[in-house]
């Protein structure tokens, strides 16, 4: 009896102890996708405290284990609950992922400003799970007068934060933050730095709300196949503008998410306008403006010449002149690459576009068009004369119009090659073994291009190659500019450096001379329609990485590891990611040496799930430390996408990179087992008694691609750069920049597999 009583007392004490334990702690079951970082954020405690109460997780999390979470620390660190507004008619609303203040205000029929007034917690930004007090639609509660804090706030910079994100968070301008913190101009933004935050300016804070109140926004609903980049291109917005208006988009898109698009960028189909009265003399004005004698004489009444204006598109021309894109391209083959402002095109006199009834549109009823005769040779020749800047020729040459598009392949093409040889004599020395630096790069590139020229000459191309030493001097180019213009080049390759090649492109623009920038990464093609940039930029690499994340790593946890100077590269990738159901599984970390030493990266790894780390950095110490730390995390499934510089770090063994399944976007890749590569190396050795460098391969590739395009297409070369063509060491996928000029978007995808560098197939 006594034993039974003691046993019951013992059980009671255990129950009381368990109750006391549960009163102080809560239990968290580790599930797939959890990390120390995500758990610490969920319960508002530090990772150090989490490990203190659960020492077994210092070596990593394990699925289905229970963790103790101290309630006392949770309450101490928890953000203060938002003050509830008391008043009749208020609604309590929980924010969902992907929502914006605008969409919530629209749903409840109130203004964004009213929601802000009654929810002071919005000063830290809108977050999923936040509870908002929505005022009644009919009446807005009176604003409570508060004492204004005249002192500036301070903010401790956290990993992943940028000046842009802080400006959004505090509703201030980036310039305002820099003004209060002059040290940012010299040192940049660093993790742990304490900076001053100015008082929000009303014009910045309420800019979006005011525009929304004026119905200045069009709502775009995100579709499955869309990315932030494709949406920005669709509406001709910069990514910065898209993110400024839609801050949540920067963290990843979700299918069905509503984005605000400025009203002036809305699709034309959604804007109802009164059609402008179309004058019968419109076409006559176009003809009269160019003194077209054939039109004045009443000839060619079925066609007229039209000068392309800024903002014109195939759609607008179809709406105005009732002519399809196919008809226009048939009459003007040169516009297959796009319309060019200030160029003349031939348009048929089809009359005003017929108003089609809505029922006919519904059933796709075809409208009949009366076939008309082809335009006269006089009209076509007149157009070519105007577009090439030549004199007006009233007599028609005795050739058919189609012949003007045929290229005379027996013509001798004059090409300028401009490189910084920095030589004293007029003769270029072809043996590069005794020279270094820029001279060696120039000579190797020249040797490779010369081999391409020899190859094409054997195939029948007549080439007059004029080689110039730029001496890497802009002043020297300016002195020689008149001589260059008088040469009447068909094409120019070089110079190497961006300021020099931009000057040459500007100087030869009026002569429509294509200028090829072979090596520079920083050359600006905007506003230079005759300039072609061969070296792919960050956007091309970002597209390759995004394609991998959208296909091979669609369900992986994604971690961006980068130095603060590489934020733009990260944005290029993020903007191209397809909507992900698990967008919260994308982390953005600005890494420093201190963070690597604290092993923060390990705390963010998800056990039982694939983790992919994208590295943006060229710093050798940073890369070496980061890869070494990742290698030690053997219990996690980790893949790495990083720069090709990783292969050049001697302290990183190939075995490290192989186990991390390293993948790399790269502009250059040479397959030494390719028969064409073997043949090139053999010929190069025989000709120059030396081994071809990477720049020799690039010279050969640039020569073979562009000289052959010139030979086969003549003055229409720029309209035939739409193919994707891998070469020996590089490749070309030339695209037209929206602001003018052309850039190369070709990138290889390489990787370390089975301890060997291989070319991977892009999906």
XYZ file of C-alpha atoms in Angstrom:
763
model
C 0.000 0.000 0.000
C 2.806 2.384 0.982
C 4.725 1.413 -2.192
C 1.678 2.150 -4.338
C 1.251 5.523 -2.676
C 4.924 6.422 -3.221
C 4.699 5.354 -6.872
C 1.654 7.593 -7.419
C 3.462 10.521 -5.771
C 6.490 9.867 -8.007
C 4.312 9.893 -11.136
C 2.682 13.122 -9.981
C 6.061 14.780 -9.519
C 7.080 13.693 -13.028
C 3.839 15.101 -14.440
C 4.313 18.370 -12.553
C 7.917 18.547 -13.825
C 6.797 17.869 -17.384
C 4.095 20.506 -17.092
C 6.631 22.995 -15.758
C 8.987 22.015 -18.597
C 6.281 22.531 -21.240
C 5.405 25.837 -19.619
C 8.962 27.101 -20.232
C 9.593 25.516 -23.625
C 7.868 24.563 -26.805
C 8.944 21.675 -28.995
C 9.787 21.907 -32.673
C 9.874 18.796 -34.877
C 12.573 19.081 -37.541
C 11.050 18.526 -40.989
C 12.457 18.456 -44.506
C 13.652 21.901 -45.550
C 14.283 23.210 -42.017
C 17.579 24.931 -41.255
C 18.982 26.496 -38.108
C 18.572 29.843 -39.784
C 14.893 29.327 -40.680
C 14.050 27.952 -37.206
C 15.802 30.855 -35.479
C 13.840 33.315 -37.606
C 10.544 31.506 -36.968
C 10.905 31.649 -33.178
C 12.811 34.961 -32.910
C 15.864 33.492 -31.190
C 19.520 33.478 -32.185
C 21.270 30.439 -33.660
C 23.662 30.543 -30.675
C 20.738 30.209 -28.209
C 19.201 27.457 -30.335
C 22.455 25.465 -30.121
C 22.822 26.251 -26.396
C 19.531 24.510 -25.566
C 20.034 21.815 -28.219
C 23.792 21.056 -28.256
C 23.306 17.963 -30.444
C 22.541 20.168 -33.495
C 25.992 21.795 -33.548
C 27.027 19.077 -35.998
C 23.871 19.615 -38.074
C 20.102 19.068 -38.006
C 18.505 15.646 -38.307
C 15.013 14.943 -39.558
C 12.245 14.040 -37.056
C 14.208 15.192 -33.993
C 12.599 17.446 -31.364
C 14.169 20.767 -30.452
C 13.625 22.773 -27.263
C 12.624 26.385 -27.898
C 12.781 28.570 -24.722
C 9.652 30.719 -24.463
C 11.389 33.331 -22.336
C 13.875 34.176 -25.087
C 11.094 34.147 -27.663
C 9.142 36.802 -25.747
C 12.270 38.868 -25.172
C 13.218 38.911 -28.865
C 9.750 38.915 -30.368
C 8.760 41.992 -32.314
C 6.140 44.084 -30.502
C 2.625 43.328 -31.665
C 1.067 46.028 -33.803
C -1.202 48.431 -31.984
C -4.813 47.684 -32.831
C -6.982 50.548 -33.911
C -10.201 50.600 -31.961
C -13.259 51.676 -33.862
C -16.466 50.397 -35.366
C -16.304 48.757 -38.773
C -12.584 47.839 -38.703
C -11.545 44.499 -40.201
C -8.589 42.388 -39.083
C -6.735 40.997 -42.125
C -3.790 38.555 -42.354
C -1.402 39.332 -45.224
C -0.770 36.512 -47.705
C 2.449 35.875 -49.645
C 2.710 37.904 -52.848
C 0.210 40.575 -51.825
C 0.852 44.307 -51.961
C -0.723 47.225 -50.122
C -2.294 48.241 -53.396
C -4.030 44.877 -53.938
C -5.322 44.839 -50.321
C -6.548 48.436 -50.567
C -8.295 47.618 -53.841
C -9.948 44.534 -52.323
C -11.423 46.527 -49.410
C -12.134 49.728 -51.325
C -9.877 51.953 -49.216
C -6.747 53.957 -50.004
C -3.178 52.837 -49.361
C -2.666 55.969 -47.255
C -5.582 54.983 -44.961
C -4.092 51.527 -44.370
C -0.711 53.079 -43.526
C -2.295 55.499 -41.033
C -3.893 52.680 -39.052
C -0.972 50.239 -39.181
C 2.260 51.815 -37.881
C 4.040 48.449 -38.138
C 4.153 48.978 -41.914
C 7.148 51.251 -41.371
C 9.184 48.012 -41.549
C 7.507 46.932 -44.780
C 4.661 44.561 -45.669
C 5.295 40.925 -44.722
C 3.361 37.689 -45.183
C 1.529 36.757 -41.958
C 1.312 40.361 -40.752
C -2.089 41.348 -39.276
C -3.512 44.610 -40.598
C -6.359 46.760 -39.317
C -8.451 47.692 -42.355
C -10.524 50.865 -41.830
C -14.168 50.995 -42.945
C -14.789 51.955 -46.553
C -17.191 54.821 -45.879
C -15.274 56.691 -43.222
C -11.596 56.924 -42.460
C -10.685 57.161 -38.755
C -9.104 60.415 -37.694
C -5.366 60.382 -37.585
C -3.962 60.418 -34.082
C -1.615 63.305 -33.516
C 1.794 61.981 -32.564
C 4.903 63.711 -31.470
C 7.365 63.661 -34.337
C 10.727 62.110 -33.619
C 13.273 64.648 -34.792
C 16.283 62.374 -34.326
C 17.598 60.143 -37.122
C 17.188 56.385 -36.746
C 20.113 53.994 -36.845
C 20.250 50.633 -38.576
C 22.726 47.764 -38.237
C 23.395 46.298 -41.669
C 22.415 42.623 -41.974
C 23.620 39.989 -44.484
C 21.923 40.411 -47.853
C 20.934 44.043 -47.372
C 21.754 46.735 -49.920
C 21.246 50.493 -50.099
C 18.364 49.773 -52.448
C 16.600 47.421 -49.984
C 17.137 49.862 -47.087
C 15.705 52.727 -49.139
C 12.600 50.625 -49.821
C 12.327 49.503 -46.176
C 12.494 53.020 -44.715
C 10.775 54.882 -47.581
C 13.738 57.165 -48.199
C 15.984 57.886 -51.152
C 19.396 56.227 -51.606
C 20.926 59.694 -51.991
C 19.436 60.682 -48.598
C 21.130 57.706 -46.888
C 24.478 58.493 -48.525
C 24.203 62.139 -47.477
C 23.910 61.162 -43.798
C 26.625 58.497 -44.107
C 29.493 59.929 -46.209
C 31.697 56.935 -45.366
C 29.543 54.815 -47.712
C 31.042 56.558 -50.749
C 34.504 55.258 -49.884
C 33.944 52.025 -47.943
C 30.619 50.825 -49.352
C 27.928 49.026 -47.345
C 29.276 46.291 -45.041
C 27.601 43.768 -42.744
C 27.584 44.971 -39.115
C 27.985 48.628 -40.061
C 25.726 51.008 -38.102
C 24.319 53.692 -40.387
C 21.971 56.623 -39.880
C 18.537 56.525 -41.502
C 16.951 59.904 -42.355
C 13.339 60.782 -41.732
C 11.176 59.567 -44.637
C 10.276 62.285 -47.089
C 6.557 62.378 -47.761
C 7.085 62.592 -51.520
C 9.097 59.343 -51.408
C 6.870 57.583 -48.879
C 3.595 58.350 -50.618
C 4.754 58.315 -54.247
C 3.345 54.887 -55.014
C 0.140 55.504 -53.041
C -0.507 58.768 -54.883
C 0.022 57.199 -58.285
C -2.264 54.320 -57.382
C -4.920 56.735 -56.151
C -4.750 58.411 -59.554
C -5.229 55.006 -61.218
C -1.750 55.284 -62.697
C -1.132 51.536 -62.553
C -2.074 48.585 -64.705
C -2.277 45.200 -62.938
C -0.254 42.349 -64.470
C -0.983 38.814 -63.215
C 2.120 36.590 -63.235
C 1.868 33.502 -65.451
C 3.672 30.183 -65.103
C 6.341 30.839 -67.735
C 7.080 34.479 -66.852
C 10.060 35.953 -65.028
C 10.741 39.414 -63.641
C 13.156 39.941 -66.540
C 10.635 38.952 -69.229
C 7.953 41.150 -67.630
C 10.320 44.133 -67.470
C 11.145 43.657 -71.166
C 7.464 43.259 -72.042
C 6.607 46.653 -70.546
C 9.959 48.335 -71.365
C 10.737 48.901 -67.678
C 14.093 48.645 -65.959
C 14.363 45.919 -63.320
C 15.048 48.582 -60.685
C 11.765 50.318 -61.561
C 9.825 47.049 -61.472
C 11.238 46.191 -58.038
C 10.714 49.720 -56.698
C 6.998 49.525 -57.489
C 6.730 45.849 -56.473
C 9.218 45.194 -53.615
C 7.988 41.622 -53.032
C 8.893 40.672 -56.624
C 12.573 40.870 -55.746
C 12.200 37.890 -53.413
C 10.781 35.698 -56.196
C 7.568 35.617 -58.214
C 4.552 33.419 -57.574
C 2.006 32.281 -60.144
C -1.045 34.530 -59.944
C 0.839 37.306 -58.145
C -0.359 40.789 -59.069
C 2.269 43.310 -60.157
C 1.792 47.052 -60.557
C 2.819 48.371 -63.983
C 2.840 52.149 -64.675
C -0.253 53.087 -66.654
C 1.747 54.609 -69.493
C 3.353 51.187 -70.098
C 0.070 49.257 -70.175
C -0.702 47.178 -73.299
C -2.121 49.340 -76.051
C -5.085 46.993 -76.408
C -6.302 47.985 -72.927
C -6.244 51.729 -73.577
C -9.393 53.011 -75.229
C -8.687 56.092 -77.270
C -10.662 58.043 -79.796
C -9.112 57.184 -83.168
C -7.315 60.121 -84.731
C -8.742 61.375 -87.988
C -6.679 60.008 -90.854
C -6.047 62.530 -93.596
C -6.098 61.413 -97.201
C -2.957 63.449 -97.735
C -0.881 61.552 -95.134
C 0.841 59.419 -97.723
C 1.296 62.405 -99.981
C 3.108 64.240 -97.199
C 5.498 61.322 -96.754
C 6.215 61.310 -100.484
C 6.500 65.055 -100.772
C 8.905 65.167 -97.845
C 11.452 63.188 -99.859
C 10.741 64.853 -103.224
C 9.737 61.578 -104.837
C 9.415 62.569 -108.477
C 7.648 59.365 -109.446
C 4.827 60.098 -107.016
C 4.478 63.651 -108.222
C 4.044 62.367 -111.754
C 1.292 60.011 -110.678
C 3.407 56.869 -111.068
C 3.332 54.016 -108.553
C -0.026 55.002 -107.130
C -0.213 51.628 -105.363
C 2.809 52.372 -103.114
C 4.400 55.194 -101.155
C 7.610 55.740 -99.177
C 7.308 55.996 -95.406
C 9.991 57.236 -92.994
C 10.031 55.109 -89.823
C 9.451 57.162 -86.672
C 10.279 56.502 -83.026
C 7.571 54.294 -81.507
C 6.545 52.663 -84.789
C 5.942 48.922 -84.743
C 4.590 46.346 -87.175
C 1.354 46.400 -85.198
C 0.953 50.190 -85.418
C 1.730 50.171 -89.158
C -0.817 47.410 -89.682
C -3.442 49.383 -87.768
C -2.728 52.548 -89.722
C -2.079 51.277 -93.245
C -3.814 47.878 -93.288
C -0.594 46.040 -94.164
C 0.723 42.862 -92.539
C 4.255 42.281 -91.304
C 4.702 39.595 -93.983
C 3.801 42.083 -96.738
C 6.203 44.682 -95.356
C 9.077 42.195 -95.100
C 8.450 41.001 -98.641
C 8.667 44.576 -99.924
C 11.515 45.524 -97.547
C 13.653 42.414 -96.774
C 16.076 44.472 -94.688
C 13.468 44.970 -91.910
C 13.386 41.293 -90.958
C 15.816 42.277 -88.191
C 13.440 45.018 -87.051
C 12.351 48.534 -87.962
C 15.039 51.225 -87.852
C 14.157 54.829 -87.027
C 14.702 57.386 -89.841
C 14.905 54.698 -92.549
C 12.447 54.670 -95.470
C 10.299 51.660 -96.309
C 7.829 50.911 -99.090
C 4.178 50.597 -97.995
C 1.286 49.511 -100.249
C -1.761 51.770 -100.638
C -4.188 49.275 -99.094
C -6.372 52.020 -97.688
C -7.635 52.384 -94.142
C -7.827 49.222 -92.071
C -11.338 47.826 -92.309
C -13.397 47.859 -89.125
C -14.141 44.205 -88.426
C -17.297 43.446 -86.493
C -16.871 41.717 -83.152
C -18.769 38.638 -84.381
C -16.404 38.313 -87.353
C -13.431 38.585 -84.982
C -14.905 35.881 -82.793
C -15.175 33.450 -85.685
C -11.914 34.657 -87.292
C -13.661 35.679 -90.480
C -11.092 36.496 -93.148
C -11.219 39.813 -94.960
C -10.558 39.788 -98.679
C -7.776 41.903 -100.091
C -7.388 42.833 -103.714
C -3.969 41.867 -105.109
C -2.011 44.795 -106.515
C 0.953 45.054 -108.828
C 4.514 44.973 -107.494
C 6.181 48.367 -106.914
C 8.222 49.775 -109.750
C 12.007 49.529 -109.831
C 12.100 53.321 -109.626
C 10.329 53.278 -106.259
C 12.649 50.583 -104.882
C 15.808 52.227 -106.122
C 14.617 55.554 -104.731
C 14.228 53.989 -101.285
C 17.737 52.484 -101.354
C 19.198 55.815 -102.445
C 17.562 57.670 -99.551
C 18.584 55.089 -96.960
C 22.226 54.967 -98.039
C 22.585 58.746 -98.145
C 23.408 58.743 -101.852
C 22.312 61.247 -104.447
C 18.808 61.000 -105.874
C 18.945 58.946 -109.066
C 15.915 59.377 -111.301
C 17.017 56.864 -113.923
C 16.345 53.243 -113.074
C 19.407 50.970 -113.349
C 19.051 48.095 -115.775
C 18.791 45.419 -113.079
C 15.842 43.866 -111.324
C 15.111 44.884 -107.725
C 15.920 41.390 -106.461
C 19.445 41.826 -107.818
C 20.118 44.694 -105.406
C 19.823 42.169 -102.555
C 22.212 39.723 -104.198
C 25.776 40.025 -102.959
C 28.735 40.234 -105.287
C 30.981 37.631 -103.644
C 33.841 38.497 -105.994
C 34.082 42.008 -104.544
C 37.216 42.925 -102.584
C 36.147 43.823 -99.046
C 38.138 46.432 -97.175
C 38.459 45.614 -93.460
C 40.268 47.604 -90.781
C 41.955 45.798 -87.873
C 42.817 48.150 -84.984
C 44.893 46.757 -82.094
C 47.297 48.255 -79.507
C 50.546 46.684 -80.770
C 52.621 49.601 -79.395
C 55.432 48.892 -81.869
C 58.073 51.354 -83.077
C 58.420 50.120 -86.671
C 55.637 49.693 -89.217
C 56.054 45.917 -89.317
C 54.125 43.683 -86.922
C 56.380 41.018 -85.397
C 54.493 37.705 -85.441
C 56.519 35.856 -82.784
C 54.943 36.743 -79.421
C 57.319 34.760 -77.187
C 59.404 37.819 -76.257
C 56.562 40.235 -75.435
C 54.005 40.454 -72.639
C 50.782 42.118 -71.554
C 48.620 44.034 -74.011
C 51.163 43.610 -76.795
C 51.023 39.823 -76.489
C 47.212 39.800 -76.386
C 47.114 41.954 -79.526
C 49.669 39.877 -81.391
C 48.045 36.547 -80.491
C 44.634 37.869 -81.541
C 46.127 39.196 -84.794
C 47.803 35.857 -85.553
C 44.538 33.976 -85.018
C 42.539 36.392 -87.172
C 45.185 36.211 -89.916
C 44.739 32.426 -90.031
C 40.981 32.917 -90.456
C 41.617 35.401 -93.297
C 43.952 32.904 -95.004
C 41.338 30.147 -94.677
C 38.615 32.310 -96.259
C 40.997 33.501 -98.986
C 41.540 29.857 -99.999
C 37.753 29.514 -100.212
C 37.555 32.483 -102.604
C 37.105 35.620 -100.471
C 38.896 38.752 -101.689
C 40.022 40.674 -98.614
C 41.994 43.896 -98.231
C 43.063 43.809 -94.556
C 44.366 47.141 -93.232
C 46.179 46.774 -89.884
C 46.567 49.775 -87.540
C 48.434 50.220 -84.272
C 46.112 52.205 -81.980
C 48.885 52.556 -79.360
C 46.034 52.276 -76.843
C 45.582 56.036 -77.201
C 42.288 57.829 -77.770
C 44.234 60.920 -78.822
C 46.013 58.865 -81.502
C 42.658 57.633 -82.855
C 41.300 61.173 -82.978
C 44.332 62.276 -84.980
C 43.781 59.436 -87.471
C 39.977 59.702 -87.670
C 39.918 61.537 -91.019
C 42.183 58.895 -92.544
C 39.905 56.113 -91.262
C 36.789 57.760 -92.721
C 38.440 58.212 -96.121
C 39.234 54.491 -96.286
C 35.525 53.648 -96.717
C 35.821 50.412 -94.748
C 33.263 47.643 -95.166
C 33.947 46.584 -91.564
C 36.295 47.399 -88.664
C 37.503 44.934 -86.007
C 38.752 46.582 -82.806
C 40.099 48.501 -80.991
C 40.356 46.379 -77.833
C 39.464 48.817 -75.040
C 35.954 50.173 -74.586
C 36.619 53.931 -74.804
C 38.559 53.497 -78.030
C 36.120 51.150 -79.751
C 33.163 53.355 -78.747
C 34.907 56.360 -80.315
C 35.529 54.501 -83.592
C 31.898 53.295 -83.702
C 30.628 56.851 -83.196
C 33.049 58.249 -85.771
C 32.074 55.724 -88.483
C 28.364 55.599 -87.680
C 27.310 57.979 -90.466
C 29.007 55.685 -92.980
C 27.108 52.669 -91.553
C 30.383 50.804 -90.992
C 29.952 47.769 -88.681
C 32.462 47.948 -85.808
C 33.310 44.731 -83.939
C 34.418 44.998 -80.289
C 36.279 41.683 -79.869
C 37.342 41.523 -76.210
C 36.007 44.351 -74.020
C 33.431 43.435 -71.358
C 32.489 47.016 -70.500
C 31.786 48.452 -73.958
C 28.408 50.236 -74.183
C 26.397 49.493 -77.348
C 23.427 51.705 -76.371
C 22.823 54.350 -79.026
C 25.414 52.772 -81.352
C 23.515 50.753 -84.002
C 26.743 49.860 -85.857
C 28.589 48.444 -82.806
C 28.741 44.708 -81.992
C 30.013 43.554 -78.591
C 31.506 40.035 -78.731
C 32.288 39.501 -75.043
C 29.107 38.330 -73.261
C 28.113 40.316 -70.167
C 26.571 39.465 -66.789
C 23.105 39.162 -68.313
C 24.173 36.259 -70.558
C 25.771 34.386 -67.642
C 22.709 35.146 -65.519
C 20.452 33.579 -68.140
C 22.494 30.346 -68.183
C 22.409 30.103 -64.368
C 18.684 30.896 -64.242
C 17.998 28.197 -66.855
C 19.750 25.651 -64.616
C 17.777 26.761 -61.555
C 14.513 26.643 -63.522
C 15.132 23.092 -64.777
C 17.755 20.992 -63.010
C 17.373 22.693 -59.607
C 13.686 23.644 -59.727
C 13.005 22.140 -56.269
C 16.357 22.794 -54.617
C 17.134 25.238 -51.843
C 18.976 28.116 -53.508
C 21.622 30.192 -51.722
C 23.353 33.146 -53.385
C 26.830 33.691 -51.927
C 28.486 36.868 -53.127
C 30.470 39.924 -52.178
C 28.619 43.239 -52.005
C 30.068 44.402 -55.339
C 28.350 41.513 -57.163
C 24.759 42.456 -56.237
C 23.971 43.369 -59.863
C 24.956 39.872 -61.057
C 22.650 38.278 -58.477
C 19.793 40.502 -59.625
C 20.323 39.352 -63.231
C 19.759 35.734 -62.123
C 16.851 36.405 -59.760
C 15.048 38.389 -62.444
C 15.101 35.366 -64.764
C 13.785 32.787 -62.282
C 10.405 31.273 -63.018
C 7.778 31.500 -60.252
C 8.549 28.959 -57.512
C 5.993 27.543 -55.104
C 8.749 27.469 -52.478
C 10.127 30.966 -53.054
C 10.964 31.128 -49.344
C 13.648 28.547 -50.093
C 15.766 31.164 -51.848
C 18.286 32.880 -49.573
C 20.350 35.930 -50.395
C 23.566 36.241 -48.368
C 26.314 38.808 -48.694
C 29.308 36.827 -47.471
C 32.385 38.147 -45.755
C 35.368 36.352 -44.294
C 33.861 36.764 -40.813
C 30.645 35.047 -41.870
C 32.581 32.131 -43.359
C 34.533 31.724 -40.105
C 31.259 31.694 -38.128
C 30.018 28.977 -40.482
C 26.738 30.762 -41.182
C 26.424 28.887 -44.465
C 26.071 25.546 -42.675
C 23.176 26.888 -40.633
C 21.283 27.635 -43.831
C 21.652 24.176 -45.393
C 18.507 22.049 -45.569
C 18.945 18.388 -44.495
C 17.259 15.812 -46.705
C 16.973 18.338 -49.550
C 19.175 19.364 -52.457
C 21.063 22.605 -51.807
C 22.586 24.653 -54.627
C 25.034 27.467 -53.863
C 25.571 30.121 -56.546
C 28.863 31.945 -56.044
C 29.581 35.406 -57.443
C 33.110 36.537 -56.674
C 36.530 36.809 -58.288
C 38.376 37.050 -54.952
C 40.702 34.052 -54.687
C 40.812 33.968 -50.861
C 37.028 34.219 -50.609
C 36.517 31.439 -53.167
C 39.082 29.148 -51.553
C 37.648 29.556 -48.029
C 34.073 29.106 -49.216
C 34.751 25.919 -51.223
C 36.795 24.469 -48.343
C 33.882 25.036 -45.947
C 31.359 23.525 -48.347
C 33.549 20.460 -48.792
C 33.372 19.753 -45.048
C 29.551 19.560 -45.105
C 29.527 15.950 -46.276
C 26.139 15.160 -44.727
C 24.356 17.619 -47.045
C 23.471 17.286 -50.721
C 25.289 20.321 -52.184
C 25.888 21.496 -55.745
C 27.834 24.626 -56.696
C 27.486 27.022 -59.629
C 30.449 29.369 -59.737
C 33.059 31.213 -61.809
C 35.636 29.430 -63.968
C 38.329 31.074 -61.830
C 37.796 28.228 -59.341
C 39.796 25.981 -61.687
C 42.816 28.301 -61.458
C 43.111 28.244 -57.645
C 45.967 25.849 -56.900
C 44.836 25.130 -53.330
C 41.538 23.700 -54.591
C 41.970 20.130 -55.739
C 39.863 18.844 -58.616
C 38.412 16.267 -56.218
C 36.854 19.087 -54.118
C 35.124 20.595 -57.134
C 34.079 17.199 -58.455
C 32.280 16.259 -55.223
C 30.465 19.603 -55.244
C 29.223 18.912 -58.788
C 30.642 22.267 -59.930
C 28.969 23.914 -62.950
C 30.210 27.105 -64.630
C 28.826 29.460 -67.284
C 31.780 30.499 -69.428
C 32.294 32.513 -72.605
C 35.278 30.337 -73.561
C 35.678 26.580 -73.879
C 38.191 24.682 -76.005
C 37.610 21.004 -76.762
C 41.112 19.705 -77.429
C 39.697 16.415 -78.736
C 37.754 18.158 -81.508
C 39.368 17.427 -84.931
C 38.939 21.097 -85.958
C 40.790 22.227 -82.823
C 43.568 19.704 -83.425
C 43.939 20.932 -87.019
C 44.033 24.597 -85.936
C 46.724 23.957 -83.312
C 48.830 22.044 -85.850
C 48.597 24.843 -88.456
C 49.289 27.523 -85.832
C 52.435 25.737 -84.636
C 53.719 25.388 -88.194
C 53.034 29.043 -89.044
C 54.187 30.790 -85.848
C 56.395 28.194 -84.087
C 54.362 28.734 -80.906
C 51.339 27.415 -79.013
C 48.027 29.250 -79.615
C 46.752 31.120 -76.560
C 43.107 31.752 -75.711
C 43.380 35.098 -77.544
C 44.660 33.366 -80.678
C 41.543 31.171 -80.616
C 39.377 34.277 -80.136
C 41.057 36.049 -83.056
C 40.409 33.047 -85.285
C 36.769 32.742 -84.159
C 36.017 36.457 -84.636
C 37.648 36.388 -88.067
C 35.874 33.258 -89.278
C 32.446 34.401 -88.077
C 32.358 38.073 -89.061
C 34.538 37.996 -92.194
C 32.419 35.157 -93.559
C 29.210 37.068 -92.721
C 30.582 40.083 -94.600
C 31.640 37.983 -97.588
C 28.297 36.203 -97.935
C 25.967 39.112 -97.084
C 27.827 42.319 -97.967
C 26.153 45.504 -96.733
C 23.253 43.404 -95.406
C 25.557 41.632 -92.931
C 23.879 43.183 -89.885
C 20.576 41.554 -90.882
C 22.106 38.057 -90.906
C 23.496 37.759 -87.378
C 20.508 35.849 -86.018
C 22.075 32.387 -85.870
C 23.661 30.664 -82.855
C 27.073 29.353 -83.797
C 29.680 27.729 -81.515
C 33.242 28.166 -82.753
C 36.602 26.685 -81.677
C 36.960 28.539 -78.374
C 34.020 30.933 -78.240
C 30.599 31.210 -79.844
C 28.158 33.774 -81.198
C 24.491 34.467 -80.557
C 24.127 38.107 -81.554
C 21.030 39.940 -80.315
C 19.950 43.522 -80.909
C 19.986 45.739 -77.841
C 16.725 47.593 -77.153
C 18.608 50.913 -77.147
C 20.624 50.236 -80.296
C 23.695 48.180 -81.102
C 24.284 44.440 -80.818
C 25.637 42.150 -78.111
C 26.730 38.534 -77.929
C 24.657 36.340 -75.586
C 26.426 33.057 -76.330
C 27.708 31.198 -73.261
C 28.992 27.674 -72.759
C 27.946 25.647 -69.730
C 30.893 23.680 -68.384
C 31.387 21.543 -65.301
C 33.656 19.183 -63.399
C 32.400 15.614 -63.797
C 34.427 12.477 -63.085
C 37.446 14.678 -62.278
C 37.380 16.169 -65.799
C 36.331 19.554 -67.199
C 33.531 18.881 -69.689
C 31.008 20.843 -71.729
C 27.485 20.346 -70.368
C 24.316 20.396 -72.417
C 22.126 23.436 -71.756
C 18.487 22.509 -71.132
